[in-house]
PDB file of C-alpha atoms in Angstrom:
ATOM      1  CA  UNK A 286      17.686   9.595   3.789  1.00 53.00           C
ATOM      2  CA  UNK A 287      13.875   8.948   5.085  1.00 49.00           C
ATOM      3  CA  UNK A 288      14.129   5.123   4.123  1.00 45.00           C
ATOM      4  CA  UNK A 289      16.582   4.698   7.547  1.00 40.00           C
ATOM      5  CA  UNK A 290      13.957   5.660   9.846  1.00 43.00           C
ATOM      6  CA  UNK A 291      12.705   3.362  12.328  1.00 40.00           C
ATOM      7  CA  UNK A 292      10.412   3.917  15.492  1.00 41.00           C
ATOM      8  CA  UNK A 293      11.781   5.094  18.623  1.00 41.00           C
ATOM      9  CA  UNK A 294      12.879   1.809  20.446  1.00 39.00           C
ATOM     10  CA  UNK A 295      10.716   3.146  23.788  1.00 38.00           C
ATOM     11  CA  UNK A 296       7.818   3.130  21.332  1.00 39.00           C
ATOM     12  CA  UNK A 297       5.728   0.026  20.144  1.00 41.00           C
ATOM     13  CA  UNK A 298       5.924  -0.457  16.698  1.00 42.00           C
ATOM     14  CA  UNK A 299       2.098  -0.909  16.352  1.00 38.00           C
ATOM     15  CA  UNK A 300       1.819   2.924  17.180  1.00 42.00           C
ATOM     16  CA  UNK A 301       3.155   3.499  14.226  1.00 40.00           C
ATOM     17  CA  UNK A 302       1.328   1.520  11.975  1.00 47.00           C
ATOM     18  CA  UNK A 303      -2.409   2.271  13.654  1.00 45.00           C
ATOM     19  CA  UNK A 304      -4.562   3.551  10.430  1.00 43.00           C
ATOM     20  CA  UNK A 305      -3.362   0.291   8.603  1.00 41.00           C
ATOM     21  CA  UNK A 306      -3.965  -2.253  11.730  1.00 36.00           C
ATOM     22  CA  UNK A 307      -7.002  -1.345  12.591  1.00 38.00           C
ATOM     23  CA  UNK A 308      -9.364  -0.724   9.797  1.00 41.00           C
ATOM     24  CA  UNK A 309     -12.394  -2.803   9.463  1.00 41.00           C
ATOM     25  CA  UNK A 310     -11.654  -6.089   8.024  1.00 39.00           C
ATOM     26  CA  UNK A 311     -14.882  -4.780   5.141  1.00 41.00           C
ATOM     27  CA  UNK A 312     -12.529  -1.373   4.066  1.00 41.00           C
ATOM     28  CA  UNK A 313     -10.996  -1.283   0.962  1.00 40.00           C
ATOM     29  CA  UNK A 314     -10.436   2.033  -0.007  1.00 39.00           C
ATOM     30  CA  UNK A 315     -10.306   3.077  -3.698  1.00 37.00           C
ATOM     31  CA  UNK A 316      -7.270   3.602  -5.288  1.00 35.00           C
ATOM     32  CA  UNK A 317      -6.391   7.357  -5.840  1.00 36.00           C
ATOM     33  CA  UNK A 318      -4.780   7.433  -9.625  1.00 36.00           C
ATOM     34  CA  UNK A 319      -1.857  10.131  -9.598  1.00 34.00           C
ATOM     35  CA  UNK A 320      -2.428  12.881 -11.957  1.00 34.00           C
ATOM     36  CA  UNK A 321      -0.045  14.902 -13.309  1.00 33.00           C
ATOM     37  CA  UNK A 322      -1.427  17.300 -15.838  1.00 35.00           C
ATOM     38  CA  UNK A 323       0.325  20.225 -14.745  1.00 38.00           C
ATOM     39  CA  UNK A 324       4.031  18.836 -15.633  1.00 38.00           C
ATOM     40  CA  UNK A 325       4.197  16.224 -18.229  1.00 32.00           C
ATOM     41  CA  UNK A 326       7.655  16.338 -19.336  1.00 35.00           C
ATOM     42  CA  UNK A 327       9.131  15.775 -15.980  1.00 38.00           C
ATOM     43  CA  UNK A 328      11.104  18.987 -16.119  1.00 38.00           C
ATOM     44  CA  UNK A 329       9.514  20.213 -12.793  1.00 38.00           C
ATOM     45  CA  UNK A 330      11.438  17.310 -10.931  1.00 36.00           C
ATOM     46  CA  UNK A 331      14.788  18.942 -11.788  1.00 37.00           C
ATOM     47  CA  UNK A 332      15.820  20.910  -8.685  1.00 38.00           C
ATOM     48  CA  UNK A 333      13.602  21.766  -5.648  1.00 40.00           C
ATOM     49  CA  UNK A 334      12.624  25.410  -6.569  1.00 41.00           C
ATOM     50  CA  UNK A 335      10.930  24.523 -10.178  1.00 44.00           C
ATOM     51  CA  UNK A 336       8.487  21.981  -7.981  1.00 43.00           C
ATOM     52  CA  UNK A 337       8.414  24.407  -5.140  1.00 44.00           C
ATOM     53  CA  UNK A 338       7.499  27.888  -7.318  1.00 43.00           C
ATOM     54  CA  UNK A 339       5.171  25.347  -9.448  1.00 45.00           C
ATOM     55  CA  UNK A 340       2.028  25.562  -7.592  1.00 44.00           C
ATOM     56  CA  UNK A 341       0.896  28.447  -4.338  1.00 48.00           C
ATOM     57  CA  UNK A 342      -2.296  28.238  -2.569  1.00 50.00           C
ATOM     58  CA  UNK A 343      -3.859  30.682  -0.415  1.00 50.00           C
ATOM     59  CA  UNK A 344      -6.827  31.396   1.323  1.00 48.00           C
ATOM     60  CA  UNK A 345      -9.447  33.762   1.030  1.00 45.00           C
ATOM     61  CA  UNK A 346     -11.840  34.036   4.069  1.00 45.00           C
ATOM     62  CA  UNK A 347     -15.430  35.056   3.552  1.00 41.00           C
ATOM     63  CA  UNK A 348     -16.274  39.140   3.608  1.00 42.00           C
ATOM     64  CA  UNK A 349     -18.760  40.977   5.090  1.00 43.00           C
ATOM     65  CA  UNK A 350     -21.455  42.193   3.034  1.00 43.00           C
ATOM     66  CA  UNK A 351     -23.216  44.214   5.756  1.00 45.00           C
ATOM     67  CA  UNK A 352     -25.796  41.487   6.255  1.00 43.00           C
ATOM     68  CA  UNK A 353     -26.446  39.746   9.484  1.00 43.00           C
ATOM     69  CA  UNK A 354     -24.240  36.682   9.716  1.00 41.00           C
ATOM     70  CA  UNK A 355     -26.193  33.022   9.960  1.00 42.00           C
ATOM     71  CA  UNK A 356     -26.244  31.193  13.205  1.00 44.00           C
ATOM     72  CA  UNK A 357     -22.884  29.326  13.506  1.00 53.00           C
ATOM     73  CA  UNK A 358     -23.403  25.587  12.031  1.00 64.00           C
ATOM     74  CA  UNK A 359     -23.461  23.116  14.800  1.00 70.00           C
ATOM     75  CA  UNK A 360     -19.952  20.972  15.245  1.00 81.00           C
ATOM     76  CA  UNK A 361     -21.210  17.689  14.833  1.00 82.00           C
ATOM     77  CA  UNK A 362     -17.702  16.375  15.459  1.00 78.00           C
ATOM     78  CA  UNK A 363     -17.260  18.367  18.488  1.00 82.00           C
ATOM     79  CA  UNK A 364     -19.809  16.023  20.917  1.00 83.00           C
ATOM     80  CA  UNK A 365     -18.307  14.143  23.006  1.00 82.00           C
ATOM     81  CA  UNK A 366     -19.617  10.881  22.228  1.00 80.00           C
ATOM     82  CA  UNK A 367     -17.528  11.050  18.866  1.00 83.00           C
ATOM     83  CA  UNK A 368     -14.487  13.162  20.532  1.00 83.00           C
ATOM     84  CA  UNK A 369     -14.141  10.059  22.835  1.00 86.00           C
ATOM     85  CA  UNK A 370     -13.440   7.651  20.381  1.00 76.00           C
ATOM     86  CA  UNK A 371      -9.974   7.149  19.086  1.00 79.00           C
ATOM     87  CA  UNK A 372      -7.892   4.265  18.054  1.00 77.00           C
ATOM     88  CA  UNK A 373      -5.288   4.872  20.866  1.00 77.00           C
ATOM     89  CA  UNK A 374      -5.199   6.028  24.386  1.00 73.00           C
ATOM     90  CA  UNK A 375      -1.606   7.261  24.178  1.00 73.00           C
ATOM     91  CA  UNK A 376      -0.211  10.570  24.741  1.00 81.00           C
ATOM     92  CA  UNK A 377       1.181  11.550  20.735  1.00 86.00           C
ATOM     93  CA  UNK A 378       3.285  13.723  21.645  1.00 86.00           C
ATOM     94  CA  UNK A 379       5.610  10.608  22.750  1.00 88.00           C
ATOM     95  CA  UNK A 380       5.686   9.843  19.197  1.00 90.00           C
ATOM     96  CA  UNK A 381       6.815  13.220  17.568  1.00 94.00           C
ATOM     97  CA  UNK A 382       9.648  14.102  19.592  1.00 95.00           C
ATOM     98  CA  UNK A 383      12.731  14.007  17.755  1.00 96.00           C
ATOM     99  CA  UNK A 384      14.843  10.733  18.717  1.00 94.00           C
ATOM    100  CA  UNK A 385      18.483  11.851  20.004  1.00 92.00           C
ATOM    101  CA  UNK A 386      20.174   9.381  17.301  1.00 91.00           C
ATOM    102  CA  UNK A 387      18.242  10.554  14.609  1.00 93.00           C
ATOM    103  CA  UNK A 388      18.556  13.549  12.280  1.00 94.00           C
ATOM    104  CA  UNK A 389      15.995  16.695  12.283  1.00 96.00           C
ATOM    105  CA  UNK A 390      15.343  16.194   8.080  1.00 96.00           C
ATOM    106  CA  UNK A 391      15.112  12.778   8.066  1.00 96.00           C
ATOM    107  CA  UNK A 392      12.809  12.515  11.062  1.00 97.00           C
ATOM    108  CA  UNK A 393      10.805  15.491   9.288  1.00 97.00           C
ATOM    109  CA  UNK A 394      10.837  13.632   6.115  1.00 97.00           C
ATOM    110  CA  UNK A 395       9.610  10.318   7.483  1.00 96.00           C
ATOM    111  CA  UNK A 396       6.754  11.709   8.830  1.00 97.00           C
ATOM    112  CA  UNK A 397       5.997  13.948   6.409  1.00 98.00           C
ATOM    113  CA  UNK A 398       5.083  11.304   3.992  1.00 97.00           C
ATOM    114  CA  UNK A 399       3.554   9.025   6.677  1.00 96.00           C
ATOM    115  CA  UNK A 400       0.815  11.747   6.661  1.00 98.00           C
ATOM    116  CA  UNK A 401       0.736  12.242   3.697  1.00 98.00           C
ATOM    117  CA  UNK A 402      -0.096   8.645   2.790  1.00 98.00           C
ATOM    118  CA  UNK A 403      -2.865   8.252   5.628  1.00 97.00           C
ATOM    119  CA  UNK A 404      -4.722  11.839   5.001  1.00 98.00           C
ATOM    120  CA  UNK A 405      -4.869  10.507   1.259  1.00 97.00           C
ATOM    121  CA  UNK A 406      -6.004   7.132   2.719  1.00 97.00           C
ATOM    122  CA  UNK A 407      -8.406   8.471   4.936  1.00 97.00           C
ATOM    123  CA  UNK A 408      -9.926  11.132   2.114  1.00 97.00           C
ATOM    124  CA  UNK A 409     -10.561   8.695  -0.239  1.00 96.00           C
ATOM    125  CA  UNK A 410     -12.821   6.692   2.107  1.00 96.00           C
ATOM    126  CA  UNK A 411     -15.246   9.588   1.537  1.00 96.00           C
ATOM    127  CA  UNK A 412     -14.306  10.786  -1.976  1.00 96.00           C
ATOM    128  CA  UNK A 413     -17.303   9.337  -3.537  1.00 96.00           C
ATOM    129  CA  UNK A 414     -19.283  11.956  -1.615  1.00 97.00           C
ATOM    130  CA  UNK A 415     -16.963  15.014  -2.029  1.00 97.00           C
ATOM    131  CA  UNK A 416     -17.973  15.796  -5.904  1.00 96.00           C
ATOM    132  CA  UNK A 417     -18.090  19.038  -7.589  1.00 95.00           C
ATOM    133  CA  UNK A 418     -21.818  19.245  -7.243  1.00 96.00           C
ATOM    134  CA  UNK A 419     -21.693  18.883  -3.447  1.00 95.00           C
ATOM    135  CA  UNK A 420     -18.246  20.789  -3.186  1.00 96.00           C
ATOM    136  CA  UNK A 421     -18.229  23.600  -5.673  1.00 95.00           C
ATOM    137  CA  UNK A 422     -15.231  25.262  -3.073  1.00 95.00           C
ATOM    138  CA  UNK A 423     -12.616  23.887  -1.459  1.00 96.00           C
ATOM    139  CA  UNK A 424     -14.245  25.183   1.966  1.00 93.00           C
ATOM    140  CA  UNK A 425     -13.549  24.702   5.823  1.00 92.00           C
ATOM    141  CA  UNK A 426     -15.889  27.089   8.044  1.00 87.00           C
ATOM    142  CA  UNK A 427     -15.838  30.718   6.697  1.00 87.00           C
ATOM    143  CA  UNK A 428     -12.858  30.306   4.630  1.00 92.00           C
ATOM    144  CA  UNK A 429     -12.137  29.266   1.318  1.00 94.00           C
ATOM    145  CA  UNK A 430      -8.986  28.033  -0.185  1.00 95.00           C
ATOM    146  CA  UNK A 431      -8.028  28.717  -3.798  1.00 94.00           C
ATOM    147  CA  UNK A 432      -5.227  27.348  -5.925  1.00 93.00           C
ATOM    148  CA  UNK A 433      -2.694  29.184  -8.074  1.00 85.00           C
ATOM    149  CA  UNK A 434      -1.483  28.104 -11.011  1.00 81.00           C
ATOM    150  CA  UNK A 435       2.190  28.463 -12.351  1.00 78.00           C
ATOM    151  CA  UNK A 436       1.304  31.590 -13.460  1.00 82.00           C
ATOM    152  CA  UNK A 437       0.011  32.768 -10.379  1.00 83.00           C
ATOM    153  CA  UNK A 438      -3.313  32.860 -11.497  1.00 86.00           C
ATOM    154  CA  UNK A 439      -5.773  32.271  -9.173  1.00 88.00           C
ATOM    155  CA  UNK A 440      -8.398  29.491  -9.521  1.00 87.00           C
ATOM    156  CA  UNK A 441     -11.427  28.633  -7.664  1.00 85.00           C
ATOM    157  CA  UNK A 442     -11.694  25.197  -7.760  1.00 94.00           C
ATOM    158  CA  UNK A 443     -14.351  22.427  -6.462  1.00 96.00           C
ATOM    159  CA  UNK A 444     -12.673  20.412  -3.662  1.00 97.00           C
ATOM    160  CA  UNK A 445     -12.444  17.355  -5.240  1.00 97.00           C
ATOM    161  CA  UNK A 446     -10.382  19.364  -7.965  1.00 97.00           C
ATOM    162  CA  UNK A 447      -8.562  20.991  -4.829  1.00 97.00           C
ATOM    163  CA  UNK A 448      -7.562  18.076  -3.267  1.00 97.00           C
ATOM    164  CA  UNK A 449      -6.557  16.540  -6.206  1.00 97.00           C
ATOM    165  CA  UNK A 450      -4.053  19.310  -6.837  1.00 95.00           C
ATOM    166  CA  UNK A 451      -2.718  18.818  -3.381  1.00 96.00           C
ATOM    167  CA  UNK A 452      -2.255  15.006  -3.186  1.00 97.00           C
ATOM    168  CA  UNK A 453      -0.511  15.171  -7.149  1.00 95.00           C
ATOM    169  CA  UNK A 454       1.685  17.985  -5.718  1.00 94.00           C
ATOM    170  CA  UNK A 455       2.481  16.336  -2.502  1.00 97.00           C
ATOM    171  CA  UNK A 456       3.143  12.416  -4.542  1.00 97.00           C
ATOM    172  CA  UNK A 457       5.524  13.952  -6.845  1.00 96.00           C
ATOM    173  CA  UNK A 458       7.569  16.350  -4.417  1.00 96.00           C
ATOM    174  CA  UNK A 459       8.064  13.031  -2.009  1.00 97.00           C
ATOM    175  CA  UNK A 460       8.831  11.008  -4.722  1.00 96.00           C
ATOM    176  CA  UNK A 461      11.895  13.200  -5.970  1.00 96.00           C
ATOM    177  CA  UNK A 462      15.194  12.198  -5.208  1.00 95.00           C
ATOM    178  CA  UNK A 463      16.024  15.608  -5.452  1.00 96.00           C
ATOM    179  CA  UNK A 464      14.183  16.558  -2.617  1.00 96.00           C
ATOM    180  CA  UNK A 465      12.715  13.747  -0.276  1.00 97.00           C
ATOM    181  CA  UNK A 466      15.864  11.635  -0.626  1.00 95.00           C
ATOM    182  CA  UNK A 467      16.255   8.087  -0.065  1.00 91.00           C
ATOM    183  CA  UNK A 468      19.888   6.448  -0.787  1.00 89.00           C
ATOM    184  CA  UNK A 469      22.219   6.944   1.669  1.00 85.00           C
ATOM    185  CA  UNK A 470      24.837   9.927   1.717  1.00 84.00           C
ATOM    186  CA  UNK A 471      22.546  12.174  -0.186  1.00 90.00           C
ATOM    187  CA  UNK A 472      21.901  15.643   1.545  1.00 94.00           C
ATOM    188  CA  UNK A 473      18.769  17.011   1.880  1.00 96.00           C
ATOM    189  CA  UNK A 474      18.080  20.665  -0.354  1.00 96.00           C
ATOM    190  CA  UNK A 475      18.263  24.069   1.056  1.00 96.00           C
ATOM    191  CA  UNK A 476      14.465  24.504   0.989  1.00 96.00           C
ATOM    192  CA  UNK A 477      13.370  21.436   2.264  1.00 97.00           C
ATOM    193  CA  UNK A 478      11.896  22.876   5.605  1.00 97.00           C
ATOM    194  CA  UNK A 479       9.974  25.660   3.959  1.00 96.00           C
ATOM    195  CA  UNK A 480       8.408  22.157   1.267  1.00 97.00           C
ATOM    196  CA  UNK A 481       7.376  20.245   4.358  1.00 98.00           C
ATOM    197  CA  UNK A 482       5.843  23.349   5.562  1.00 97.00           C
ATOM    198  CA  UNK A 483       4.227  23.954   2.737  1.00 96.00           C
ATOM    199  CA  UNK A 484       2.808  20.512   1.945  1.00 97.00           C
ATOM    200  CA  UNK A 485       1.401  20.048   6.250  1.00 98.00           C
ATOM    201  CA  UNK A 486      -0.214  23.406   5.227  1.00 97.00           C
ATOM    202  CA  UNK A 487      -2.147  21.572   2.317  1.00 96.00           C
ATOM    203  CA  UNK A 488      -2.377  18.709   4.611  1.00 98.00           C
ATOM    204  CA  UNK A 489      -4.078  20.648   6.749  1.00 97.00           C
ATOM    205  CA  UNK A 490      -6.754  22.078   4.292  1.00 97.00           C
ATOM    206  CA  UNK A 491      -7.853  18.386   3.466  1.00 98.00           C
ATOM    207  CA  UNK A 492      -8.492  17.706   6.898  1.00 97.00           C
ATOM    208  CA  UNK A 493      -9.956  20.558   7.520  1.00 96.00           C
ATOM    209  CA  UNK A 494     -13.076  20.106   4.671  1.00 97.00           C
ATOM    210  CA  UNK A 495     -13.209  16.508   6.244  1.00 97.00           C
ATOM    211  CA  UNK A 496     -14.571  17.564   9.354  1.00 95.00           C
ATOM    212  CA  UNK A 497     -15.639  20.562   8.274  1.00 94.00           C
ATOM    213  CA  UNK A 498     -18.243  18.718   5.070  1.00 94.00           C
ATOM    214  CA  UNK A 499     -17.791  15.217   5.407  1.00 95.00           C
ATOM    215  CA  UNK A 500     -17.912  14.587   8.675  1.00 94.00           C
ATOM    216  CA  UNK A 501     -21.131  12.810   8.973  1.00 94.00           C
ATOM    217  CA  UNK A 502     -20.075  10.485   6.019  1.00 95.00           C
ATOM    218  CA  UNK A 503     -17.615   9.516   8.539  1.00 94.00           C
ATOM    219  CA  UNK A 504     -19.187   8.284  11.060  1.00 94.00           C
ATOM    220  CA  UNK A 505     -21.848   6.745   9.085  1.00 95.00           C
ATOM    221  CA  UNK A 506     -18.513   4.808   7.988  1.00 95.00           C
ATOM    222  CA  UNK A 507     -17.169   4.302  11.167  1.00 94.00           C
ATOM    223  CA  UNK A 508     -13.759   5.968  10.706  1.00 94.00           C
ATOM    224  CA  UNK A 509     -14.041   8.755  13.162  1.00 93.00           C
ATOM    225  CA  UNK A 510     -12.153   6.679  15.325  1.00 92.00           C
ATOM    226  CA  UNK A 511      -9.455   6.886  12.499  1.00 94.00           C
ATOM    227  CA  UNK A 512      -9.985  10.137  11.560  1.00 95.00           C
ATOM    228  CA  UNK A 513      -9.454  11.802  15.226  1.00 93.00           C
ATOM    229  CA  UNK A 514      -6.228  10.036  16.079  1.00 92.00           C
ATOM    230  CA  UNK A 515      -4.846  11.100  12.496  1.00 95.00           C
ATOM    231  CA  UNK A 516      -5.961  14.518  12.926  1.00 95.00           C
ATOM    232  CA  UNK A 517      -4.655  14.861  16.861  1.00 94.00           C
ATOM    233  CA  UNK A 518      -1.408  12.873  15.702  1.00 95.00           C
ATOM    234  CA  UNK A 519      -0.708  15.640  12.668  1.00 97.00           C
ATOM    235  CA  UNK A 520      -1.251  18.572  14.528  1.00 96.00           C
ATOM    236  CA  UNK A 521       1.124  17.634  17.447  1.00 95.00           C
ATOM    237  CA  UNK A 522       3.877  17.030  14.733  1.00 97.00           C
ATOM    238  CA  UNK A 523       3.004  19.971  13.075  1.00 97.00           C
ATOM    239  CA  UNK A 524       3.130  21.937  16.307  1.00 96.00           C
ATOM    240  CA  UNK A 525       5.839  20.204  17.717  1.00 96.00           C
ATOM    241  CA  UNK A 526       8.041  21.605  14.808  1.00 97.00           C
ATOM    242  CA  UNK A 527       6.412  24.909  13.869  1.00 97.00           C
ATOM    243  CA  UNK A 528       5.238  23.885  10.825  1.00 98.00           C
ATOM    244  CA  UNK A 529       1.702  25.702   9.856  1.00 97.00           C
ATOM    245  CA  UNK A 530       1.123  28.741  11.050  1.00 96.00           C
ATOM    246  CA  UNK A 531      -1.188  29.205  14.231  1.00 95.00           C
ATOM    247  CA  UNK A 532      -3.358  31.895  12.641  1.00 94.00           C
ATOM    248  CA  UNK A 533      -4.066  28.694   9.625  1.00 94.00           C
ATOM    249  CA  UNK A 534      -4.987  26.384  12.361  1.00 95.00           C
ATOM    250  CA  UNK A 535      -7.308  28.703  14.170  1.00 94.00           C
ATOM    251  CA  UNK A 536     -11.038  27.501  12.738  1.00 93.00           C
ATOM    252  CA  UNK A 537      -9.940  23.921  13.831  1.00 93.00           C
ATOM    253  CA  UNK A 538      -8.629  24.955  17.124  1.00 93.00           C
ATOM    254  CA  UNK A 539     -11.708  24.054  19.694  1.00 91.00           C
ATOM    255  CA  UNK A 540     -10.922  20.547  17.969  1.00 90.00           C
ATOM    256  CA  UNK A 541      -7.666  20.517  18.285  1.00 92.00           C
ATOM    257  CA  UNK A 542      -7.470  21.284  21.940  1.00 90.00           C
ATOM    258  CA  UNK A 543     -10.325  18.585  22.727  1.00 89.00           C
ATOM    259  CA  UNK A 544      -8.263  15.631  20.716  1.00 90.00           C
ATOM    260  CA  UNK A 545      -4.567  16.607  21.540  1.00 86.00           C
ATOM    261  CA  UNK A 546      -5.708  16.435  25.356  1.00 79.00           C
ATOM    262  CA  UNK A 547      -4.784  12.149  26.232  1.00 68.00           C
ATOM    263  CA  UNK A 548      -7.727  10.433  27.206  1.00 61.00           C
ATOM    264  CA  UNK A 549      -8.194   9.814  31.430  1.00 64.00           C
ATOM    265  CA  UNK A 550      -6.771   6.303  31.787  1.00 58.00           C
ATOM    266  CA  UNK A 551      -9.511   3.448  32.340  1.00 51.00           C
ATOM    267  CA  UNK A 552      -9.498  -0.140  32.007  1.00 49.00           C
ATOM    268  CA  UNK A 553     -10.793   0.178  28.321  1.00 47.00           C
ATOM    269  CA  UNK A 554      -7.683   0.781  26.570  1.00 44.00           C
ATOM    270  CA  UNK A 555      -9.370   1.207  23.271  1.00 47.00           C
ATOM    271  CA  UNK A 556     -12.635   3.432  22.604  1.00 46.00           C
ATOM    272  CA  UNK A 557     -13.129   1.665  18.830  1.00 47.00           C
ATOM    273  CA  UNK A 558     -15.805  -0.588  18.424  1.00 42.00           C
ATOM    274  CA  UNK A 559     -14.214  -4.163  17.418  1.00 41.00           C
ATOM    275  CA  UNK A 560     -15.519  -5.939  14.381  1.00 40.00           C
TER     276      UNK A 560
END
């Protein structure tokens, strides 16, 4: 039942609630609409396996054509004058852990669509630059991610179009009583680990372009702050329960291991510039 979760009580609620208490008092974010062209008559909410068989995406990494690769693009968000800035100095990993008193599916489903909610918050503060003239693929390094259809067709989509997909997906598997429920008593489906997995893996992808394309956007926003304690705090779940495969993570790992790393402790306990 993910509605009964609360935060560890050896954890301060504001950890919890960090993306929302700090943003600049001048963001407003745009509302994402929901879109759900691919099932209109609401018959893909009846069990688990219709929305879980409804959509696949995989990746398809760059091959070699025999030609020299280019020089490796320079990691912007690698320097450490943007690595240092987060929104807390606080070791994550206190805030993953499963609690003793609570149980594994609810704790997974809690934060599950926590993340989902702030990697759709923190995408649409650059959406207006991710467009299908600027992202004709849904790319993150040398890879490229396609979507499949219901039919298991494969499509190769812009990223906007991509991430649309995902976050549509993602609203209406959460939302279903079926699977994410919410009323007390109500048991949790068979397949439930292999959804979560499945939506941190799409998760992952948006996160991924962010740094990967609109990095720079970011800054120029000054939400990298934001975006590096979202990204650190996801993959520490994620790892923390196994749930995307190492070999997925691997272009973001140099990242990964710089921001999952606490910050040394100094007098400054927060790196964000105040407004």
């Amino acid at each position: 039942m993910v509605s009964r979760i609360t935060p560890p009580v050896s954890s301060p609620d504001w950890l919890f609630e960090w993306a929302v208490l700090r943003l600049p008092p001048n963001f407003c974010p745009r509302v994402r609409e929901e879109t759900r062209g691919e099932d209109r008559t609401g018959q893909g909410r009846t069990r688990e396996t219709a929305a879980e068989q409804k959509f696949e995406s995989r990746k398809s990494k760059t091959k070699p054509n025999g030609k020299k690769p280019p020089a490796e693009e320079k990691k912007h968000y690698l320097e450490p004058e943007y690595t240092k800035v987060r929104v807390v100095d606080f070791d994550l990993k206190d805030l993953v852990v499963l609690p003793r008193e609570i149980d594994l599916n609810e704790w997974l489903a809690s934060n599950t669509t926590t993340f989902f909610n702030l990697i759709n918050l923190q995408y649409s503060t650059i959406s207006e630059f991710c467009t299908g003239d600027a992202c004709q693929a849904m790319a993150a390094y040398n890879t490229i991610y396609y979507w499949y259809d219901e039919k298991g067709k494969k499509c190769k989509c812009t990223a906007p179009q991509y991430v649309d997909f995902v976050m549509s997906l993602v609203q209406k598997l959460v939302t279903d009583e079926e699977i994410f429920p919410t009323k007390y008593g109500k048991e949790f489906p068979n397949s439930f680990e292999s959804l979560v997995k499945k939506i941190c893996r799409y998760l992952f992808h948006v996160l991924a372009h962010i740094y990967w394309v609109h990095f720079k956007e970011t800054v120029a926003l000054d939400l990298h702050g934001h975006l590096n304690t979202l990204y650190a705090h996801f993959i520490v779940f994620v790892r923390e329960f196994n749930l995307v495969d190492p070999k997925e993570m691997c272009i973001m790992d140099d990242l990964s291991e710089v921001l999952c790393t606490p910050l040394p402790s100094s007098p400054q306990q927060n790196h964000l510039t105040e407004r």
